[in-house]
Coordinates of C-alpha atoms in Angstrom, one line a residue:
Chain V
M1 CA 0.0 0.0 0.0
T2 CA 2.7 2.3 0.8
L3 CA 4.7 1.6 -2.3
L4 CA 1.4 2.4 -4.4
A5 CA 1.0 5.7 -2.4
L6 CA 4.7 6.4 -3.0
A7 CA 4.5 5.6 -6.6
A8 CA 1.3 7.9 -7.4
A9 CA 3.1 10.7 -5.3
A10 CA 6.4 10.4 -7.3
I11 CA 4.3 10.3 -10.6
A12 CA 2.4 13.3 -9.6
A13 CA 5.4 15.2 -8.7
Y14 CA 7.3 14.3 -11.8
A15 CA 4.1 15.3 -13.9
A16 CA 4.1 18.6 -12.1
V17 CA 7.4 19.4 -12.7
L18 CA 7.5 18.4 -16.2
L19 CA 4.4 20.1 -17.2
H20 CA 5.4 23.4 -15.4
A21 CA 9.1 23.2 -17.0
E22 CA 9.4 25.7 -20.0
D23 CA 13.4 25.3 -20.5
Q24 CA 13.9 22.8 -23.4
R25 CA 17.1 21.4 -22.0
L26 CA 15.3 20.8 -18.7
I27 CA 12.5 19.2 -20.3
G28 CA 14.9 17.0 -22.1
A29 CA 16.5 16.1 -19.1
L30 CA 13.4 15.3 -17.4
I31 CA 12.1 13.0 -20.1
V32 CA 15.4 11.1 -20.1
L33 CA 15.1 10.9 -16.5
G34 CA 11.5 9.6 -16.6
F35 CA 12.3 6.9 -18.9
G36 CA 15.5 6.0 -17.2
T37 CA 13.8 5.6 -13.9
A38 CA 11.2 3.6 -15.5
A39 CA 13.6 1.3 -17.1
A40 CA 15.7 1.1 -13.8
A41 CA 12.5 0.2 -11.9
A42 CA 11.6 -2.5 -14.3
K43 CA 15.1 -3.9 -14.2
F44 CA 15.1 -4.0 -10.4
G45 CA 11.5 -5.6 -10.1
L46 CA 10.1 -2.6 -8.8
L47 CA 7.3 -2.5 -11.6
S48 CA 6.2 -6.0 -10.9
R49 CA 6.1 -5.4 -7.2
L50 CA 4.0 -2.2 -8.1
G51 CA 1.8 -4.6 -10.2
Q52 CA 1.2 -7.1 -7.4
A53 CA 0.4 -4.4 -5.1
G54 CA -2.1 -3.1 -7.5
R55 CA -3.7 -6.4 -7.8
A56 CA -3.7 -6.9 -4.2
H57 CA -5.7 -3.6 -3.6
P58 CA -7.7 -3.4 -6.8
R59 CA -9.7 -0.3 -5.4
L60 CA -6.8 1.6 -4.0
A61 CA -4.7 2.3 -7.4
P62 CA -7.7 4.1 -9.0
L63 CA -8.4 6.3 -6.0
L64 CA -4.7 6.9 -5.8
A65 CA -4.6 8.1 -9.3
V66 CA -7.6 10.4 -8.8
A67 CA -6.0 11.7 -5.5
A68 CA -2.7 12.2 -7.5
L69 CA -4.4 13.9 -10.4
I70 CA -6.3 16.5 -8.1
A71 CA -3.2 17.4 -6.4
L72 CA -1.5 18.0 -9.8
I73 CA -4.3 20.1 -10.9
L74 CA -4.2 22.1 -7.7
V75 CA -0.4 22.6 -8.0
L76 CA -0.8 23.8 -11.6
R77 CA -4.0 25.8 -11.0
E78 CA -3.1 29.1 -12.9
D79 CA -1.2 27.4 -15.7
H80 CA -3.8 27.4 -18.4
F81 CA -1.6 25.6 -21.1
A82 CA -0.7 22.7 -18.7
L83 CA -4.1 22.3 -17.5
L84 CA -5.3 22.0 -21.1
M85 CA -3.0 19.2 -21.7
I86 CA -4.1 17.3 -18.6
G87 CA -7.7 17.7 -19.8
T88 CA -7.0 16.7 -23.3
T89 CA -5.1 13.6 -21.9
L90 CA -7.9 12.6 -19.7
L91 CA -10.4 13.0 -22.4
Y92 CA -8.4 10.9 -24.8
C93 CA -8.1 8.3 -22.3
V94 CA -12.1 8.0 -22.1
A95 CA -12.0 7.6 -25.9
C96 CA -9.2 5.2 -25.9
W97 CA -10.8 3.2 -23.1
G98 CA -13.6 2.9 -25.6
L99 CA -11.5 2.0 -28.7
N100 CA -9.6 -0.5 -26.5
L101 CA -12.9 -2.2 -25.7
Q102 CA -13.5 -2.5 -29.3
F103 CA -9.9 -3.3 -30.5
G104 CA -8.4 -4.9 -27.6
R105 CA -11.4 -6.9 -26.4
A106 CA -13.8 -7.8 -28.9
G107 CA -11.3 -7.7 -31.7
V108 CA -13.1 -5.0 -33.9
V109 CA -10.5 -2.7 -35.3
N110 CA -11.6 0.9 -35.4
F111 CA -9.5 3.3 -37.4
A112 CA -12.2 6.0 -37.2
G113 CA -11.7 6.8 -33.4
A114 CA -11.2 10.6 -34.4
A115 CA -14.5 10.5 -36.5
F116 CA -16.6 9.3 -33.5
F117 CA -14.8 11.9 -31.2
G118 CA -15.8 14.4 -33.9
T119 CA -19.3 13.2 -34.1
G120 CA -19.4 14.0 -30.4
A121 CA -18.0 17.4 -30.8
Y122 CA -20.1 18.7 -33.8
T123 CA -23.2 17.2 -32.3
T124 CA -22.3 19.3 -29.3
A125 CA -21.7 22.4 -31.2
V126 CA -24.7 22.1 -33.2
L127 CA -27.1 21.3 -30.3
A128 CA -25.7 23.9 -27.9
A129 CA -26.2 26.5 -30.8
H130 CA -29.6 25.6 -32.0
T131 CA -31.4 24.2 -29.0
A132 CA -32.1 25.2 -25.5
L133 CA -31.5 21.7 -24.2
P134 CA -29.5 21.4 -20.7
H135 CA -25.8 21.1 -21.4
W136 CA -25.4 17.8 -19.4
L137 CA -28.2 16.2 -21.6
I138 CA -26.1 17.4 -24.7
V139 CA -23.1 15.7 -23.8
L140 CA -25.0 12.4 -23.3
L141 CA -26.6 13.0 -26.7
A142 CA -23.2 13.5 -28.3
G143 CA -22.3 10.1 -26.9
A144 CA -25.4 8.4 -28.2
V145 CA -25.3 9.9 -31.6
A146 CA -21.7 8.6 -31.9
A147 CA -23.1 5.2 -30.9
L148 CA -25.8 5.4 -33.3
L149 CA -23.5 6.4 -36.3
G150 CA -21.3 3.4 -35.3
S151 CA -24.4 1.1 -35.4
L152 CA -24.6 2.1 -39.0
L153 CA -20.8 1.4 -39.7
I154 CA -20.9 -1.9 -37.9
L155 CA -23.1 -3.4 -40.5
P156 CA -20.5 -3.7 -43.3
I157 CA -17.8 -4.4 -40.7
L158 CA -19.8 -7.5 -39.6
R159 CA -19.9 -8.7 -43.2
T160 CA -16.1 -8.3 -43.7
R161 CA -13.2 -9.8 -41.7
G162 CA -9.6 -8.6 -40.7
H163 CA -7.9 -6.2 -43.0
Y164 CA -11.1 -5.3 -44.9
A165 CA -13.0 -4.3 -41.6
A166 CA -10.0 -2.1 -41.1
L167 CA -10.2 -0.6 -44.4
I168 CA -14.0 0.3 -43.9
T169 CA -13.2 2.2 -40.9
I170 CA -10.4 4.2 -42.7
A171 CA -12.6 5.0 -45.4
F172 CA -15.3 6.3 -42.9
G173 CA -12.8 8.3 -41.2
I174 CA -11.7 10.1 -44.3
L175 CA -15.3 10.5 -45.4
F176 CA -16.3 12.0 -42.2
K177 CA -13.6 14.7 -42.4
T178 CA -14.5 15.4 -46.1
F179 CA -18.2 15.6 -45.3
L180 CA -17.5 18.2 -42.5
E181 CA -15.3 20.4 -44.9
V182 CA -18.0 20.7 -47.7
N183 CA -20.9 21.0 -45.4
D184 CA -21.5 24.7 -44.9
A185 CA -24.2 24.2 -42.2
L186 CA -21.4 22.6 -40.2
G187 CA -19.0 25.6 -40.7
G188 CA -17.2 24.0 -43.7
P189 CA -13.3 23.9 -43.3
Q190 CA -13.4 27.0 -40.7
G191 CA -15.4 24.9 -38.2
L192 CA -17.7 25.9 -35.4
K193 CA -17.5 28.1 -32.4
L194 CA -19.2 26.8 -29.1
P195 CA -20.9 28.9 -26.5
G196 CA -19.5 28.6 -23.0
F197 CA -20.9 25.6 -21.1
T198 CA -23.2 25.8 -18.2
L199 CA -23.7 22.9 -15.9
F200 CA -26.7 23.2 -13.5
G201 CA -26.6 27.0 -13.7
W202 CA -22.7 27.3 -13.4
N203 CA -20.8 28.8 -16.3
L204 CA -17.7 26.8 -16.8
N205 CA -15.9 29.6 -18.5
D206 CA -15.9 31.8 -15.4
N207 CA -12.6 31.8 -13.5
I208 CA -13.1 30.0 -10.0
T209 CA -12.2 31.9 -6.9
V210 CA -11.7 30.0 -3.8
G211 CA -10.9 32.2 -1.0
E212 CA -8.1 34.6 -2.3
Q213 CA -6.9 31.9 -4.8
E214 CA -8.0 32.3 -8.4
L215 CA -8.2 28.9 -10.4
S216 CA -7.9 28.8 -14.2
F217 CA -11.4 28.1 -15.8
Y218 CA -9.8 25.1 -17.2
V219 CA -10.0 23.5 -13.9
A220 CA -13.8 23.3 -14.2
Y221 CA -13.6 21.4 -17.5
I222 CA -10.9 19.1 -16.2
A223 CA -13.1 18.3 -13.3
L224 CA -15.8 17.5 -15.8
A225 CA -13.4 15.4 -17.8
L226 CA -12.3 13.6 -14.6
V227 CA -15.9 12.8 -13.9
L228 CA -16.3 11.3 -17.5
A229 CA -13.0 9.5 -17.0
I230 CA -14.1 7.8 -13.6
F231 CA -17.3 6.9 -15.3
A232 CA -15.6 5.4 -18.3
F233 CA -13.0 3.7 -16.0
L234 CA -15.8 2.0 -14.0
L235 CA -17.7 1.0 -17.1
V236 CA -14.8 -0.6 -18.7
R237 CA -13.6 -2.4 -15.4
R238 CA -17.1 -3.7 -14.8
L239 CA -17.3 -5.0 -18.2
E240 CA -14.0 -6.7 -18.0
H241 CA -15.1 -8.5 -14.6
S242 CA -18.2 -10.0 -16.0
W243 CA -19.6 -12.5 -18.3
I244 CA -19.7 -9.8 -20.9
G245 CA -15.8 -9.2 -20.9
L246 CA -15.5 -13.1 -21.2
N247 CA -17.8 -13.0 -24.2
F248 CA -15.7 -10.4 -25.8
D249 CA -12.7 -12.4 -25.4
A250 CA -14.2 -15.6 -26.8
V251 CA -15.3 -13.4 -29.9
R252 CA -11.9 -12.1 -30.5
M253 CA -9.9 -15.3 -29.9
D254 CA -12.0 -18.0 -31.8
E255 CA -15.2 -17.0 -33.6
L256 CA -16.1 -20.7 -34.4
A257 CA -15.6 -21.9 -31.0
A258 CA -17.6 -19.0 -29.5
T259 CA -20.6 -19.8 -32.1
T260 CA -20.3 -23.4 -31.2
F261 CA -21.0 -22.4 -27.5
G262 CA -23.9 -20.2 -28.4
I263 CA -22.1 -17.0 -28.0
N264 CA -23.6 -14.6 -30.6
V265 CA -20.7 -13.0 -32.4
A266 CA -22.4 -10.1 -34.1
R267 CA -24.3 -9.1 -30.7
W268 CA -21.0 -8.9 -28.8
K269 CA -19.0 -7.1 -31.7
I270 CA -21.9 -4.5 -31.9
T271 CA -22.1 -4.0 -28.1
A272 CA -18.4 -3.5 -27.9
F273 CA -18.4 -1.0 -30.8
S274 CA -21.3 0.8 -29.6
I275 CA -20.1 1.5 -26.0
G276 CA -16.7 2.3 -27.4
N277 CA -18.2 4.9 -29.9
F278 CA -20.4 6.2 -27.2
L279 CA -17.2 7.0 -24.8
A280 CA -15.4 8.5 -27.8
G281 CA -18.4 10.7 -28.4
L282 CA -18.7 11.8 -24.8
A283 CA -15.0 12.5 -24.8
G284 CA -15.3 14.7 -28.0
S285 CA -18.3 16.5 -26.5
V286 CA -16.4 17.8 -23.5
Q287 CA -13.2 18.3 -25.6
A288 CA -15.3 20.6 -27.9
T289 CA -16.7 22.7 -25.1
M290 CA -13.1 22.9 -23.4
L291 CA -11.6 24.1 -26.6
G292 CA -14.6 26.4 -27.4
F293 CA -13.9 25.8 -31.2
I294 CA -13.8 22.8 -33.4
A295 CA -12.9 22.4 -37.0
P296 CA -12.6 19.4 -39.5
N297 CA -8.6 19.4 -39.0
N298 CA -9.1 18.3 -35.4
F299 CA -10.6 15.2 -36.4
T300 CA -8.4 13.6 -39.2
L301 CA -7.2 10.1 -39.7
S302 CA -3.9 11.1 -38.2
D303 CA -5.9 11.8 -35.1
S304 CA -7.5 8.4 -35.3
L305 CA -4.0 6.8 -35.7
I306 CA -2.8 8.8 -32.5
M307 CA -5.4 6.9 -30.6
I308 CA -4.4 3.5 -32.2
S309 CA -0.8 4.5 -31.1
I310 CA -1.8 5.2 -27.7
I311 CA -3.5 1.7 -27.4
L312 CA -0.8 -0.1 -29.0
L313 CA 1.9 1.7 -26.8
G314 CA 0.0 1.0 -23.5
G315 CA -1.0 -2.5 -24.5
L316 CA -3.9 -4.0 -26.3
G317 CA -6.8 -4.5 -23.6
S318 CA -4.9 -2.9 -20.8
F319 CA -6.3 -0.4 -18.4
W320 CA -3.3 1.5 -17.3
G321 CA -1.6 1.4 -20.5
V322 CA -4.0 3.8 -21.9
P323 CA -3.2 6.8 -19.5
L324 CA 0.5 5.9 -19.8
G325 CA 0.3 5.8 -23.7
A326 CA -1.7 9.1 -23.8
A327 CA 0.8 11.0 -21.7
I328 CA 3.5 9.9 -23.8
V329 CA 1.9 10.4 -27.0
L330 CA 0.0 13.7 -26.3
I331 CA 2.2 15.6 -23.7
L332 CA 5.9 14.7 -24.8
P333 CA 5.7 16.6 -28.3
E334 CA 3.9 19.7 -26.6
K335 CA 6.7 19.9 -24.1
L336 CA 9.6 19.2 -26.3
Q337 CA 9.3 21.3 -29.2
V338 CA 12.2 19.8 -31.1
I339 CA 10.2 16.6 -31.7
Q340 CA 6.8 18.6 -32.5
E341 CA 7.3 18.6 -36.1
Y342 CA 8.5 14.9 -36.3
R343 CA 5.9 13.6 -33.8
F344 CA 4.4 11.2 -36.4
L345 CA 7.7 9.7 -37.3
L346 CA 8.4 9.4 -33.5
F347 CA 5.2 7.7 -32.8
A348 CA 5.6 5.3 -35.9
L349 CA 9.2 4.5 -34.5
L350 CA 7.8 4.2 -31.0
V351 CA 4.9 1.9 -31.8
V352 CA 7.3 -0.3 -34.0
A353 CA 9.8 -0.4 -31.1
V354 CA 7.1 -1.5 -28.6
L355 CA 5.6 -4.0 -30.9
L356 CA 9.2 -5.6 -31.6
L357 CA 10.5 -5.6 -27.9
R358 CA 7.4 -5.6 -25.9
P359 CA 4.6 -6.8 -27.9
Q360 CA 1.9 -6.7 -25.4
G361 CA 2.6 -3.0 -24.7
L362 CA 4.2 -1.0 -21.9
V363 CA 1.6 -2.2 -19.3
P364 CA 0.5 -5.6 -20.7
R365 CA -3.2 -6.5 -19.8
A366 CA -3.5 -8.3 -16.5
Q367 CA -5.3 -11.7 -16.3
R368 CA -8.7 -11.5 -15.4
S369 CA -9.4 -12.5 -11.7
F370 CA -13.1 -13.1 -11.8
T371 CA -13.7 -14.5 -8.3
D372 CA -12.2 -11.7 -6.2
R373 CA -13.0 -8.6 -8.4
I374 CA -16.7 -8.8 -8.7
R375 CA -18.9 -6.8 -6.3
Chain F
M4 CA -37.9 -46.6 -28.0
N5 CA -37.9 -42.8 -28.5
A6 CA -34.7 -41.7 -30.4
L7 CA -32.8 -38.6 -29.3
L8 CA -31.4 -37.8 -32.8
H9 CA -32.9 -38.7 -35.9
C10 CA -31.2 -37.9 -39.3
R11 CA -33.0 -38.4 -42.8
V12 CA -31.1 -38.6 -46.0
L13 CA -28.9 -35.8 -44.7
T14 CA -26.9 -34.4 -47.6
R15 CA -24.1 -31.6 -47.7
R16 CA -22.4 -30.7 -51.0
F17 CA -19.3 -28.3 -51.3
G18 CA -19.3 -27.3 -55.0
G19 CA -19.0 -30.7 -56.8
V20 CA -18.1 -32.6 -53.7
T21 CA -20.7 -34.4 -51.8
A22 CA -19.3 -34.7 -48.2
L23 CA -22.3 -36.2 -46.8
D24 CA -24.5 -38.3 -49.2
G25 CA -27.9 -39.3 -47.9
L26 CA -27.1 -40.2 -44.3
D27 CA -29.8 -42.0 -42.3
L28 CA -28.9 -42.2 -38.7
S29 CA -30.9 -42.8 -35.5
L30 CA -29.7 -42.6 -32.0
P31 CA -31.3 -43.9 -28.9
R32 CA -30.8 -42.0 -25.6
G33 CA -27.8 -43.1 -23.7
E34 CA -26.1 -44.7 -26.4
I35 CA -22.3 -44.3 -27.2
L36 CA -22.1 -44.3 -31.2
G37 CA -18.8 -44.6 -32.8
L38 CA -18.4 -42.8 -36.2
I39 CA -15.5 -44.2 -38.3
G40 CA -14.3 -44.2 -41.6
P41 CA -11.3 -43.1 -43.6
N42 CA -9.8 -39.5 -43.8
G43 CA -12.3 -37.4 -45.8
S44 CA -15.2 -39.6 -45.5
G45 CA -17.4 -37.0 -44.0
K46 CA -17.1 -37.5 -40.2
T47 CA -16.3 -34.1 -39.3
T48 CA -18.7 -32.6 -41.9
F49 CA -21.3 -34.5 -40.1
F50 CA -20.5 -32.8 -36.8
N51 CA -20.4 -29.5 -38.6
V52 CA -23.7 -30.0 -40.1
L53 CA -25.2 -31.4 -36.8
T54 CA -23.9 -28.3 -34.9
G55 CA -25.1 -25.7 -37.4
I56 CA -22.0 -24.6 -38.7
Y57 CA -22.8 -25.8 -42.2
A58 CA -26.5 -25.7 -43.2
P59 CA -27.5 -29.2 -44.8
S60 CA -27.9 -29.2 -48.6
S61 CA -31.0 -31.4 -48.0
G62 CA -32.3 -33.7 -45.5
H63 CA -33.6 -33.4 -42.1
I64 CA -32.2 -33.5 -38.7
E65 CA -34.5 -34.0 -35.7
F66 CA -33.2 -33.7 -32.2
D67 CA -35.1 -34.3 -29.0
G68 CA -38.5 -34.2 -30.8
R69 CA -37.5 -31.1 -32.7
D70 CA -36.5 -30.3 -36.3
I71 CA -33.2 -28.5 -36.2
S72 CA -32.3 -28.6 -39.8
A73 CA -32.4 -24.9 -40.2
C74 CA -31.3 -23.8 -36.7
T75 CA -28.2 -21.6 -35.9
P76 CA -25.2 -22.9 -34.1
Q77 CA -26.5 -20.9 -31.1
Q78 CA -29.8 -22.5 -31.0
I79 CA -28.4 -26.0 -31.5
Y80 CA -26.3 -25.5 -28.5
R81 CA -29.1 -24.2 -26.6
A82 CA -31.1 -27.2 -27.6
G83 CA -28.4 -29.6 -26.0
I84 CA -25.6 -30.3 -28.5
A85 CA -22.1 -29.7 -27.3
R86 CA -18.8 -30.8 -29.0
T87 CA -15.0 -31.0 -28.8
F88 CA -12.8 -30.3 -31.8
Q89 CA -10.3 -32.5 -33.7
R90 CA -7.7 -29.6 -33.2
S91 CA -7.9 -27.9 -29.8
R92 CA -9.8 -24.7 -29.9
L93 CA -9.3 -23.7 -26.3
N94 CA -8.4 -20.0 -25.8
L95 CA -4.7 -20.4 -24.4
E96 CA -4.5 -17.0 -22.9
L97 CA -7.4 -17.7 -20.6
S98 CA -7.7 -19.7 -17.5
I99 CA -9.4 -22.9 -17.2
F100 CA -12.3 -21.5 -15.5
E101 CA -12.7 -18.9 -18.2
N102 CA -12.5 -21.7 -20.9
L103 CA -15.1 -23.6 -19.2
M104 CA -17.3 -20.7 -18.8
I105 CA -17.3 -20.2 -22.5
G106 CA -18.9 -23.6 -22.7
N107 CA -21.5 -22.6 -20.0
H108 CA -22.5 -19.7 -21.8
K109 CA -26.4 -20.6 -22.0
R110 CA -26.5 -20.8 -18.3
L111 CA -25.1 -17.5 -17.4
N112 CA -27.0 -14.3 -17.5
S113 CA -25.3 -12.0 -20.3
S114 CA -27.6 -9.0 -20.0
L115 CA -25.9 -5.6 -19.8
W116 CA -28.0 -4.5 -16.9
F117 CA -27.2 -7.8 -14.9
N118 CA -23.4 -7.7 -15.3
L119 CA -22.9 -3.9 -15.0
M120 CA -25.5 -3.1 -12.2
Q121 CA -26.3 -6.1 -10.3
R122 CA -22.7 -6.9 -9.1
G123 CA -24.0 -8.8 -6.0
A124 CA -26.1 -11.2 -8.1
L125 CA -23.3 -11.6 -10.5
A126 CA -20.8 -12.5 -7.8
A127 CA -23.2 -15.1 -6.5
E128 CA -23.6 -16.6 -10.1
V129 CA -19.9 -16.5 -10.7
G130 CA -19.4 -18.3 -7.2
A131 CA -21.9 -20.9 -8.0
A132 CA -20.3 -21.5 -11.4
Y133 CA -17.1 -21.8 -10.0
T134 CA -18.0 -24.4 -7.4
E135 CA -19.7 -26.5 -10.1
A136 CA -16.6 -26.0 -12.4
R137 CA -14.5 -27.3 -9.8
E138 CA -16.8 -30.4 -9.0
L139 CA -16.8 -31.3 -12.6
M140 CA -13.1 -30.9 -13.1
R141 CA -12.6 -33.0 -10.1
T142 CA -14.2 -36.1 -11.6
F143 CA -11.7 -35.7 -14.5
D144 CA -8.6 -34.9 -12.7
A145 CA -8.3 -33.8 -9.1
P146 CA -5.2 -31.6 -9.3
L147 CA -6.7 -29.8 -12.0
A148 CA -9.8 -28.7 -10.0
D149 CA -7.2 -26.8 -7.8
R150 CA -5.6 -24.8 -10.9
L151 CA -8.8 -23.4 -12.3
D152 CA -7.3 -19.8 -12.3
E153 CA -4.1 -20.7 -14.3
P154 CA -4.0 -19.8 -17.8
M155 CA -4.5 -22.7 -20.3
A156 CA -1.1 -22.2 -22.2
G157 CA 0.7 -23.6 -19.2
F158 CA -1.0 -27.1 -19.4
T159 CA 0.0 -30.3 -21.1
M160 CA -1.9 -31.8 -24.0
I161 CA -3.9 -34.4 -21.9
D162 CA -4.9 -31.7 -19.5
R163 CA -5.9 -29.4 -22.4
R164 CA -8.2 -32.4 -23.7
R165 CA -9.9 -32.8 -20.4
V166 CA -10.7 -29.1 -19.9
E167 CA -12.0 -29.4 -23.6
V168 CA -14.2 -32.1 -22.8
C169 CA -15.3 -30.6 -19.6
R170 CA -16.1 -27.2 -21.6
A171 CA -18.6 -29.3 -23.6
L172 CA -19.9 -31.2 -20.6
I173 CA -20.5 -28.4 -18.1
S174 CA -23.7 -27.0 -19.9
R175 CA -25.2 -30.4 -19.3
P176 CA -25.8 -31.3 -23.0
K177 CA -27.9 -34.3 -24.1
L178 CA -25.7 -35.1 -27.0
L179 CA -21.9 -34.8 -26.7
L180 CA -19.7 -34.9 -29.9
L181 CA -16.3 -36.0 -29.5
D182 CA -13.9 -35.3 -32.6
E183 CA -10.9 -37.4 -32.2
P184 CA -10.3 -37.1 -28.5
S185 CA -7.2 -39.3 -28.9
A186 CA -5.4 -37.1 -31.4
G187 CA -1.9 -36.2 -30.3
M188 CA -1.9 -38.3 -27.1
T189 CA -0.2 -41.6 -26.1
H190 CA -2.2 -44.8 -25.5
E191 CA -2.0 -44.4 -21.7
E192 CA -3.2 -40.8 -21.8
T193 CA -6.0 -41.9 -24.0
R194 CA -7.0 -44.7 -21.8
A195 CA -7.0 -42.3 -19.0
L196 CA -9.1 -39.7 -20.8
M197 CA -11.7 -42.5 -21.9
D198 CA -11.9 -43.5 -18.2
D199 CA -12.6 -39.9 -17.2
I200 CA -15.3 -39.4 -19.8
L201 CA -17.0 -42.7 -18.9
Q202 CA -17.0 -41.6 -15.5
A203 CA -18.3 -38.3 -16.1
R204 CA -21.2 -39.9 -18.1
E205 CA -22.3 -41.8 -15.2
R206 CA -23.0 -38.5 -13.2
I207 CA -25.0 -37.0 -16.1
A208 CA -28.2 -39.0 -16.6
D209 CA -28.7 -40.3 -20.3
L210 CA -25.9 -38.6 -21.8
T211 CA -25.6 -39.7 -25.4
I212 CA -22.2 -39.6 -27.2
I213 CA -21.0 -39.7 -30.8
I214 CA -17.3 -40.3 -31.1
V215 CA -15.2 -39.8 -34.1
E216 CA -12.0 -41.9 -33.6
H217 CA -9.2 -43.6 -35.6
E218 CA -7.7 -45.3 -32.5
M219 CA -9.9 -48.7 -32.9
G220 CA -9.0 -49.8 -29.4
V221 CA -10.9 -46.7 -28.1
I222 CA -13.9 -47.5 -30.6
E223 CA -13.9 -51.3 -29.4
R224 CA -13.9 -50.3 -25.7
I225 CA -16.3 -47.6 -25.3
T226 CA -18.9 -47.7 -28.1
D227 CA -22.3 -49.6 -28.1
R228 CA -22.6 -49.3 -31.6
C229 CA -20.6 -48.2 -34.9
V230 CA -21.5 -46.3 -38.2
V231 CA -18.8 -46.5 -41.0
L232 CA -18.9 -43.8 -43.5
N233 CA -17.2 -43.8 -46.9
F234 CA -17.3 -40.8 -49.4
G235 CA -20.0 -39.6 -47.2
Q236 CA -22.3 -42.6 -47.4
K237 CA -23.1 -45.0 -44.6
I238 CA -21.6 -48.5 -45.7
A239 CA -22.1 -50.3 -42.5
E240 CA -23.7 -50.1 -39.0
G241 CA -23.4 -52.4 -36.0
K242 CA -21.5 -53.5 -33.0
Y243 CA -17.8 -52.9 -33.6
R244 CA -16.8 -56.5 -34.0
E245 CA -19.3 -57.0 -36.6
V246 CA -18.6 -54.0 -38.5
A247 CA -14.8 -54.7 -38.5
Q248 CA -15.7 -58.2 -40.2
D249 CA -17.9 -56.5 -42.9
A250 CA -16.2 -57.0 -46.3
K251 CA -17.2 -53.6 -47.7
V252 CA -15.6 -51.8 -44.4
Q253 CA -12.5 -53.9 -45.0
E254 CA -12.2 -52.7 -48.4
A255 CA -13.0 -49.2 -47.9
Y256 CA -11.1 -48.8 -44.7
L257 CA -9.2 -51.6 -43.2
G258 CA -8.5 -53.0 -46.6
V259 CA -6.7 -49.9 -47.8
E260 CA -4.4 -50.0 -45.0
S261 CA -3.6 -53.9 -45.6
I262 CA -3.0 -53.5 -49.3
H263 CA -0.3 -50.7 -48.2
E264 CA 1.3 -52.9 -45.8
G265 CA 1.4 -55.7 -48.3

């Protein structure tokens, strides 16, 4: 337990220093230090002990992560840019947990993650501008519309297999961006502006004052993103430790054997695909309100590939791999400007390196322990 | 006597090949039927048609008083037919328990609401299933019953076969289809597995079995009756000893081997 708490504190402190640092040489040194520490910890068995501790106290690790994150947010309370990065990372976690449910669990590849993210974002922009619906409902509707769009796309996917299913999602991703660009009602290539977000009478764009302290307005959005992340985590976690998670595995590993034992392959692929797209849509919705502005260029095939890289880096089907992968893929290039321009090259190299050296990802998926995780 | 399974002129064609050619077969409850014949004679095709993986080109299958010719694999499994595969189709990354539960699908509640929101009831269902899995596994191999949480990849061939048979048995089917259970195992291992199967059968009332097997010792020992297939047609039927003496069978099956040996 102390080990877990120490690790959470160390990661939070490291993240605070890294996110706050401006000097490029310091950032470079910090990144080297981070990777070096992780490699050393792995070498001396510290990571596997950490993993054991996590499995022994399955409820503690998420709580510590939330506590560390809240501490991090409070430390960086006035740093708009750092907070925006944390918020974006959290929302990508939500979307990638969803995509990992599809890809890592049920075996449905989705190269159009950004399109479903974008569906959520555009649904939010349109509904917020043209209707008087309460904003919390709009977020939910954004997820629902993404899931609905996915249920149309799943039809051709179910009729094909392997590479062809992947190609269908790629085509859909490209189509989506083109559709936005030529559609003037949706702002065309210039995109749309969103009004400030109001939750239960509270405008999230107002700066928050606590006593004499002024917090960045991003803190409110991050709180919203955190709520979403906790919801996504619980959902994905509960699915994993249930018969449904097992059905996903059966469908991914051997469709014929699954069919022989009465498991309806199409039903579980549709379930995983819809839940995944729902999460991506929710995340896209909150992302849009946080940025206040969206354009087709935010939802390209490259963005979908970024999501896939996060999943592959972290580990297919892994929970904790997603936040780690998201932090590496999203935060590093923002902080280290040298690699900004070459980031896609860097991601490609990273993914290839991980697939070669550690094919199950940085944080390989843990074995399901049915009996003591449910309740 | 009321038959459990009744196939009438069952035919399955693949392009120009007739893999199963007008097969008539009737199976009383509780019988162990051996299905033998040279490679490519239609034995596995018969299993695949019976379990709904291939639809029959023509003919009818009646199971437990109901026509299942047009049923999906899911419906057929629910009606009470379970099988093992010639080449193991266990999921090696999953534990024994998880593999068994895939076979137990029809008796588990897969609804979203139940699995996500009624965690207490789910935990109770998991607990009950775990106890049951351990008991079934114990009739096969006691040490395996204490290793239910270990991934399948760490087990030997015979243990994997045992788990595969248990995966088919755990849903309490009425008809069990065994597709070459002895493949890849030694004589002693095969003998042990057959003992296990016979022992498990005594605990499941009226379990009917069809076994496809090349190991004639196994067929002779455990079957009540044999059906011999050649080019998708039934060429003989009866007790193993009678069938083995049949001239047509010797020509089609055993005869081919003796010519090779000579």
